[in-house]
mmCIF file of C-alpha atoms in Angstrom:
data_model
loop_
_atom_site.group_PDB
_atom_site.id
_atom_site.type_symbol
_atom_site.label_atom_id
_atom_site.label_comp_id
_atom_site.label_asym_id
_atom_site.label_seq_id
_atom_site.Cartn_x
_atom_site.Cartn_y
_atom_site.Cartn_z
ATOM 1 C CA MET A 694 122.399 100.328 80.525
ATOM 2 C CA ARG A 695 125.833 99.393 79.103
ATOM 3 C CA HIS A 696 127.053 102.951 79.646
ATOM 4 C CA ALA A 697 125.837 102.974 83.256
ATOM 5 C CA CYS A 698 127.579 99.634 83.936
ATOM 6 C CA ALA A 699 130.796 100.879 82.299
ATOM 7 C CA PHE A 700 130.664 104.075 84.379
ATOM 8 C CA LEU A 701 130.166 102.123 87.619
ATOM 9 C CA PHE A 702 133.008 99.746 86.705
ATOM 10 C CA CYS A 703 135.391 102.672 86.046
ATOM 11 C CA LEU A 704 134.318 104.326 89.305
ATOM 12 C CA VAL A 705 134.973 101.176 91.325
ATOM 13 C CA VAL A 706 138.348 100.538 89.631
ATOM 14 C CA SER A 707 139.435 104.149 90.164
ATOM 15 C CA SER A 708 138.416 103.947 93.814
ATOM 16 C CA PHE A 709 141.358 101.687 94.604
ATOM 17 C CA ALA A 710 143.717 104.603 93.922
ATOM 18 C CA PHE A 711 142.232 106.557 96.855
ATOM 19 C CA SER A 712 142.013 105.958 100.589
ATOM 20 C CA GLN A 713 140.999 107.808 103.730
ATOM 21 C CA ASP A 714 144.483 108.725 104.947
ATOM 22 C CA SER A 715 143.336 111.527 107.259
ATOM 23 C CA ARG A 716 142.105 111.483 110.837
ATOM 24 C CA ALA A 717 139.345 114.030 110.159
ATOM 25 C CA ASP A 718 137.611 115.774 107.257
ATOM 26 C CA LEU A 719 135.848 119.137 107.320
ATOM 27 C CA PHE A 720 133.280 119.805 104.549
ATOM 28 C CA ALA A 721 131.498 123.048 103.585
ATOM 29 C CA GLY A 722 129.434 123.752 100.513
ATOM 30 C CA TYR A 723 126.240 124.623 98.667
ATOM 31 C CA SER A 724 123.179 122.446 99.224
ATOM 32 C CA TYR A 725 119.841 122.085 97.406
ATOM 33 C CA LEU A 726 116.727 120.637 99.074
ATOM 34 C CA ASN A 727 113.580 119.329 97.335
ATOM 35 C CA ILE A 728 110.780 119.639 99.927
ATOM 36 C CA ASP A 729 107.664 117.492 100.384
ATOM 37 C CA THR A 730 104.793 119.793 101.468
ATOM 38 C CA ASN A 731 102.329 116.945 102.130
ATOM 39 C CA GLY A 732 99.884 118.276 99.545
ATOM 40 C CA LEU A 733 99.728 121.898 100.782
ATOM 41 C CA SER A 734 101.364 122.932 97.520
ATOM 42 C CA SER A 735 103.542 121.371 94.856
ATOM 43 C CA ARG A 736 106.984 120.162 96.007
ATOM 44 C CA GLN A 737 109.234 123.136 96.722
ATOM 45 C CA ASN A 738 112.939 123.716 96.056
ATOM 46 C CA ALA A 739 115.178 125.498 98.549
ATOM 47 C CA ASN A 740 118.785 126.638 98.409
ATOM 48 C CA GLY A 741 121.183 126.737 101.311
ATOM 49 C CA TRP A 742 124.393 125.384 102.789
ATOM 50 C CA GLU A 743 125.767 122.251 104.400
ATOM 51 C CA ALA A 744 128.726 121.704 106.727
ATOM 52 C CA ALA A 745 130.004 118.390 108.071
ATOM 53 C CA VAL A 746 132.904 117.022 110.066
ATOM 54 C CA SER A 747 133.937 113.378 110.211
ATOM 55 C CA GLY A 748 136.407 111.602 112.449
ATOM 56 C CA ASN A 749 137.993 108.657 110.648
ATOM 57 C CA PHE A 750 138.748 105.750 112.982
ATOM 58 C CA ASN A 751 140.423 103.850 110.134
ATOM 59 C CA LYS A 752 140.298 103.949 106.338
ATOM 60 C CA TRP A 753 136.819 102.360 106.289
ATOM 61 C CA PHE A 754 134.848 103.734 109.242
ATOM 62 C CA ALA A 755 134.065 107.263 110.439
ATOM 63 C CA VAL A 756 131.587 109.114 112.631
ATOM 64 C CA GLU A 757 130.064 112.157 110.942
ATOM 65 C CA GLY A 758 128.242 115.242 112.227
ATOM 66 C CA ASP A 759 126.240 117.341 109.762
ATOM 67 C CA VAL A 760 124.419 120.694 109.927
ATOM 68 C CA SER A 761 122.532 122.447 107.136
ATOM 69 C CA GLY A 762 120.302 125.449 106.508
ATOM 70 C CA TYR A 763 117.773 126.136 103.731
ATOM 71 C CA TYR A 764 115.793 129.248 102.803
ATOM 72 C CA LYS A 765 112.692 129.586 100.631
ATOM 73 C CA ASN A 766 110.222 132.310 99.715
ATOM 74 C CA TYR A 767 107.225 131.227 97.675
ATOM 75 C CA SER A 768 103.666 132.195 96.851
ATOM 76 C CA ILE A 769 100.489 130.136 97.165
ATOM 77 C CA ASP A 770 97.756 131.100 94.718
ATOM 78 C CA LEU A 771 94.465 131.406 96.643
ATOM 79 C CA THR A 772 92.583 133.420 94.012
ATOM 80 C CA SER A 773 90.150 130.528 93.484
ATOM 81 C CA LEU A 774 89.065 131.136 97.096
ATOM 82 C CA GLY A 775 88.907 134.918 96.559
ATOM 83 C CA LEU A 776 91.916 135.499 98.835
ATOM 84 C CA GLY A 777 94.630 136.498 96.365
ATOM 85 C CA THR A 778 98.199 135.304 96.786
ATOM 86 C CA LEU A 779 99.768 134.226 100.069
ATOM 87 C CA ASN A 780 103.506 134.897 100.382
ATOM 88 C CA VAL A 781 105.293 132.376 102.604
ATOM 89 C CA LYS A 782 108.861 132.451 103.964
ATOM 90 C CA VAL A 783 110.389 129.183 105.200
ATOM 91 C CA THR A 784 113.715 128.509 106.933
ATOM 92 C CA ASP A 785 114.836 124.996 107.782
ATOM 93 C CA TYR A 786 117.879 124.071 109.887
ATOM 94 C CA SER A 787 118.882 120.479 110.552
ATOM 95 C CA TYR A 788 121.548 118.775 112.621
ATOM 96 C CA ALA A 789 122.380 115.069 112.544
ATOM 97 C CA ALA A 790 125.146 112.590 113.333
ATOM 98 C CA GLY A 791 125.904 108.951 112.709
ATOM 99 C CA PRO A 792 128.172 106.389 111.071
ATOM 100 C CA ARG A 793 129.889 106.799 107.726
ATOM 101 C CA ILE A 794 131.452 103.992 105.693
ATOM 102 C CA ASN A 795 134.365 105.047 103.447
ATOM 103 C CA LEU A 796 134.739 102.957 100.306
ATOM 104 C CA LYS A 797 137.730 104.946 99.024
ATOM 105 C CA PRO A 798 136.380 107.873 96.991
ATOM 106 C CA ILE A 799 132.791 106.738 97.626
ATOM 107 C CA PHE A 800 131.142 107.039 101.046
ATOM 108 C CA ILE A 801 127.745 106.142 102.473
ATOM 109 C CA HIS A 802 126.204 107.448 105.672
ATOM 110 C CA ALA A 803 123.073 107.226 107.843
ATOM 111 C CA LEU A 804 122.581 110.216 110.134
ATOM 112 C CA PHE A 805 119.880 110.975 112.714
ATOM 113 C CA GLY A 806 119.065 114.134 114.622
ATOM 114 C CA GLY A 807 116.651 117.033 114.606
ATOM 115 C CA ASP A 808 115.149 119.684 112.362
ATOM 116 C CA HIS A 809 114.082 123.253 113.214
ATOM 117 C CA LEU A 810 111.420 124.564 110.803
ATOM 118 C CA THR A 811 110.117 128.146 110.756
ATOM 119 C CA GLY A 812 107.338 129.425 108.523
ATOM 120 C CA SER A 813 105.997 132.959 108.309
ATOM 121 C CA ALA A 814 103.156 134.573 106.383
ATOM 122 C CA LEU A 815 100.918 137.637 106.814
ATOM 123 C CA GLY A 816 103.140 138.923 109.616
ATOM 124 C CA PHE A 817 102.758 135.752 111.693
ATOM 125 C CA SER A 818 105.552 133.281 112.393
ATOM 126 C CA LYS A 819 105.586 129.729 113.759
ATOM 127 C CA SER A 820 108.535 127.450 114.592
ATOM 128 C CA GLN A 821 108.736 123.777 115.405
ATOM 129 C CA ASP A 822 111.415 121.228 116.234
ATOM 130 C CA GLY A 823 111.086 117.687 114.962
ATOM 131 C CA LEU A 824 112.853 114.437 114.269
ATOM 132 C CA ALA A 825 115.082 114.179 111.186
ATOM 133 C CA GLY A 826 117.252 111.601 109.504
ATOM 134 C CA LEU A 827 119.066 111.107 106.250
ATOM 135 C CA ALA A 828 120.594 108.284 104.294
ATOM 136 C CA GLY A 829 122.770 108.530 101.215
ATOM 137 C CA GLY A 830 126.326 109.138 100.264
ATOM 138 C CA GLY A 831 128.650 110.704 97.789
ATOM 139 C CA VAL A 832 132.048 110.898 96.198
ATOM 140 C CA GLN A 833 135.139 112.733 97.484
ATOM 141 C CA TRP A 834 138.029 113.374 95.050
ATOM 142 C CA LYS A 835 141.395 114.594 96.267
ATOM 143 C CA VAL A 836 142.544 117.711 94.420
ATOM 144 C CA SER A 837 145.818 118.788 96.018
ATOM 145 C CA GLY A 838 147.429 118.388 99.420
ATOM 146 C CA PRO A 839 144.717 118.372 102.097
ATOM 147 C CA TRP A 840 142.017 119.679 99.702
ATOM 148 C CA SER A 841 139.302 117.565 98.070
ATOM 149 C CA VAL A 842 136.033 118.157 96.206
ATOM 150 C CA ARG A 843 132.881 116.406 97.412
ATOM 151 C CA ALA A 844 129.460 115.791 95.851
ATOM 152 C CA SER A 845 126.664 113.987 97.685
ATOM 153 C CA ALA A 846 122.962 113.103 97.498
ATOM 154 C CA ASP A 847 120.640 112.050 100.320
ATOM 155 C CA TYR A 848 117.086 111.035 101.104
ATOM 156 C CA VAL A 849 116.010 113.230 104.054
ATOM 157 C CA PHE A 850 112.973 112.630 106.246
ATOM 158 C CA THR A 851 111.593 115.129 108.730
ATOM 159 C CA ARG A 852 108.602 114.942 111.107
ATOM 160 C CA HIS A 853 106.573 118.152 111.470
ATOM 161 C CA ASN A 854 103.108 119.631 111.585
ATOM 162 C CA ILE A 855 103.654 123.348 111.919
ATOM 163 C CA PHE A 856 99.877 123.934 111.897
ATOM 164 C CA GLY A 857 99.340 121.772 115.008
ATOM 165 C CA GLY A 858 98.079 118.225 115.419
ATOM 166 C CA PRO A 859 100.074 115.034 114.932
ATOM 167 C CA SER A 860 103.390 115.263 113.091
ATOM 168 C CA VAL A 861 103.610 113.890 109.573
ATOM 169 C CA THR A 862 106.641 112.697 107.618
ATOM 170 C CA GLN A 863 108.096 114.814 104.813
ATOM 171 C CA ASN A 864 110.061 112.835 102.220
ATOM 172 C CA ASN A 865 112.718 115.295 101.056
ATOM 173 C CA TYR A 866 115.795 114.964 98.844
ATOM 174 C CA ARG A 867 119.002 116.962 98.935
ATOM 175 C CA ALA A 868 122.132 117.327 96.839
ATOM 176 C CA SER A 869 125.313 119.088 97.923
ATOM 177 C CA VAL A 870 128.656 120.056 96.451
ATOM 178 C CA GLY A 871 131.644 121.714 98.093
ATOM 179 C CA ILE A 872 135.194 121.458 99.363
ATOM 180 C CA VAL A 873 136.804 119.235 101.988
ATOM 181 C CA TYR A 874 139.833 119.992 104.113
ATOM 182 C CA SER A 875 141.513 116.890 105.565
ATOM 183 C CA PHE A 876 143.819 117.105 108.565
ATOM 184 C CA GLY A 877 145.712 114.821 110.913
ATOM 185 C CA ALA A 878 147.406 112.570 108.354
ATOM 186 C CA ARG A 879 147.292 108.881 109.221
ATOM 187 C CA HIS A 880 150.718 107.227 108.918
ATOM 188 C CA THR A 881 151.422 103.532 108.694
ATOM 189 C CA SER A 882 154.512 102.343 110.479
ATOM 190 C CA GLU A 883 157.121 100.622 108.362
ATOM 191 C CA ARG A 884 159.193 97.766 109.688
ATOM 192 C CA PRO A 885 162.945 98.368 109.526
ATOM 193 C CA ALA A 886 164.842 96.241 107.043
ATOM 194 C CA SER A 887 166.675 93.324 108.651
ATOM 195 C CA VAL A 888 170.475 93.496 108.638
#
């Protein structure tokens, strides 16, 4: 517990050396998604990508848009039913937007939008669009010039029932890491020295 408190203290103290001095940030990177299957199988892991753009109104507040894609192939063991193994291919694309609060290198966001889920097995394919949202945040460290490195983690909910019937909520988790390009430097005007 002492180590966690010391780490958080150092993170907060170091945050005062950073600020959002750009008008916009563009992020692209690798993303990992842990998927809730609502009991159809054990939780699944999917790999993919994430891209986001944020417009910074000032050093504290931004509006962010986020898109991501995940891909998974897995097998469901149905031998106990005498059916063998079922191979399933899943693709999941999401898009969301919302507010982001910049706390110097740390940021938090709450984004809402939609999710497009496609599943295929045995030569059949089914797609469905549903509601999606995410809440979380991350850390963005400046590396050099307009370039930064970003790591983030989010709780992600989606609403689907690809087999028909009422939609159910999936409680998913994602983690992402990648690079940020900042552009449109924000300048503060200086008052001229009095003569």
